[in-house]
Amino acid sequence: DDEVQEEENNVINELLEIEIPENTTNTEKEKKSGKPFHNCKECDLVYTSKVGLWRHKKSKHAGVLYCCHECDYQATTQSHLQIHLKSKHDNVKYSCSQCDYQATNQSNLLR
């Protein structure tokens, strides 16, 4: 499964001809934070990781979507599709240990 995902990502990268810029420290934000930033050349959004930039370009500029096989939902990442499937179609709920609240995503309990 990981090999299939890696191959898919390689094909997508080739199709998009993504050039991920080398780390630079020439912007004011970078100088203040000490972290490199990666700019999207198509819309000027800035990411602090190459992976973030890659995901953005894949979903926003290449139109890569992950479609639910049970409804019309479309996700921009596989992980968002998995959360959707569990919460909407498998009815998975995460219960709060301190009250009766139930969340569809475990990370929502940490708020």
XYZ file of C-alpha atoms in Angstrom, residues 35-95:
61
model
C 12.953 28.640 9.737
C 13.031 28.275 5.954
C 9.873 29.104 4.019
C 8.623 27.599 0.773
C 6.597 29.828 -1.539
C 3.980 28.659 -4.009
C 4.911 30.244 -7.318
C 1.304 30.117 -8.506
C -0.506 31.908 -5.683
C 2.156 33.244 -3.294
C 1.069 31.185 -0.281
C 3.938 30.383 2.050
C 4.590 27.061 3.781
C 7.083 26.128 6.454
C 7.577 22.631 5.031
C 8.186 21.175 1.598
C 5.464 18.619 2.273
C 2.949 21.385 2.980
C 3.800 23.076 -0.296
C 3.597 19.772 -2.172
C 0.141 18.963 -0.705
C -1.085 22.473 -1.532
C 0.075 22.299 -5.149
C -1.333 18.813 -5.577
C -4.822 19.678 -4.310
C -5.237 23.338 -5.288
C -3.366 23.655 -8.567
C -3.456 20.116 -9.977
C -6.972 19.379 -8.766
C -6.082 16.026 -7.188
C -9.015 14.937 -5.043
C -9.822 11.774 -3.128
C -13.457 10.787 -3.684
C -15.686 8.977 -1.234
C -17.130 5.796 -2.766
C -20.281 6.103 -0.648
C -21.295 9.742 -1.252
C -20.296 12.889 -3.175
C -17.654 14.014 -0.667
C -14.245 14.927 -2.104
C -11.172 15.396 0.081
C -7.904 17.113 -0.713
C -5.897 14.519 1.255
C -6.233 10.790 1.874
C -6.213 11.356 5.615
C -9.206 13.710 5.375
C -11.048 11.083 3.318
C -10.300 8.445 5.981
C -11.665 10.733 8.710
C -14.790 11.337 6.606
C -15.332 7.602 6.015
C -14.968 6.759 9.713
C -17.164 9.574 10.993
C -19.907 9.634 8.349
C -20.172 6.068 7.072
C -18.711 3.882 9.835
C -20.260 6.083 12.556
C -17.044 6.062 14.601
C -17.289 8.388 17.600
C -14.674 9.343 20.173
C -16.026 9.924 23.671
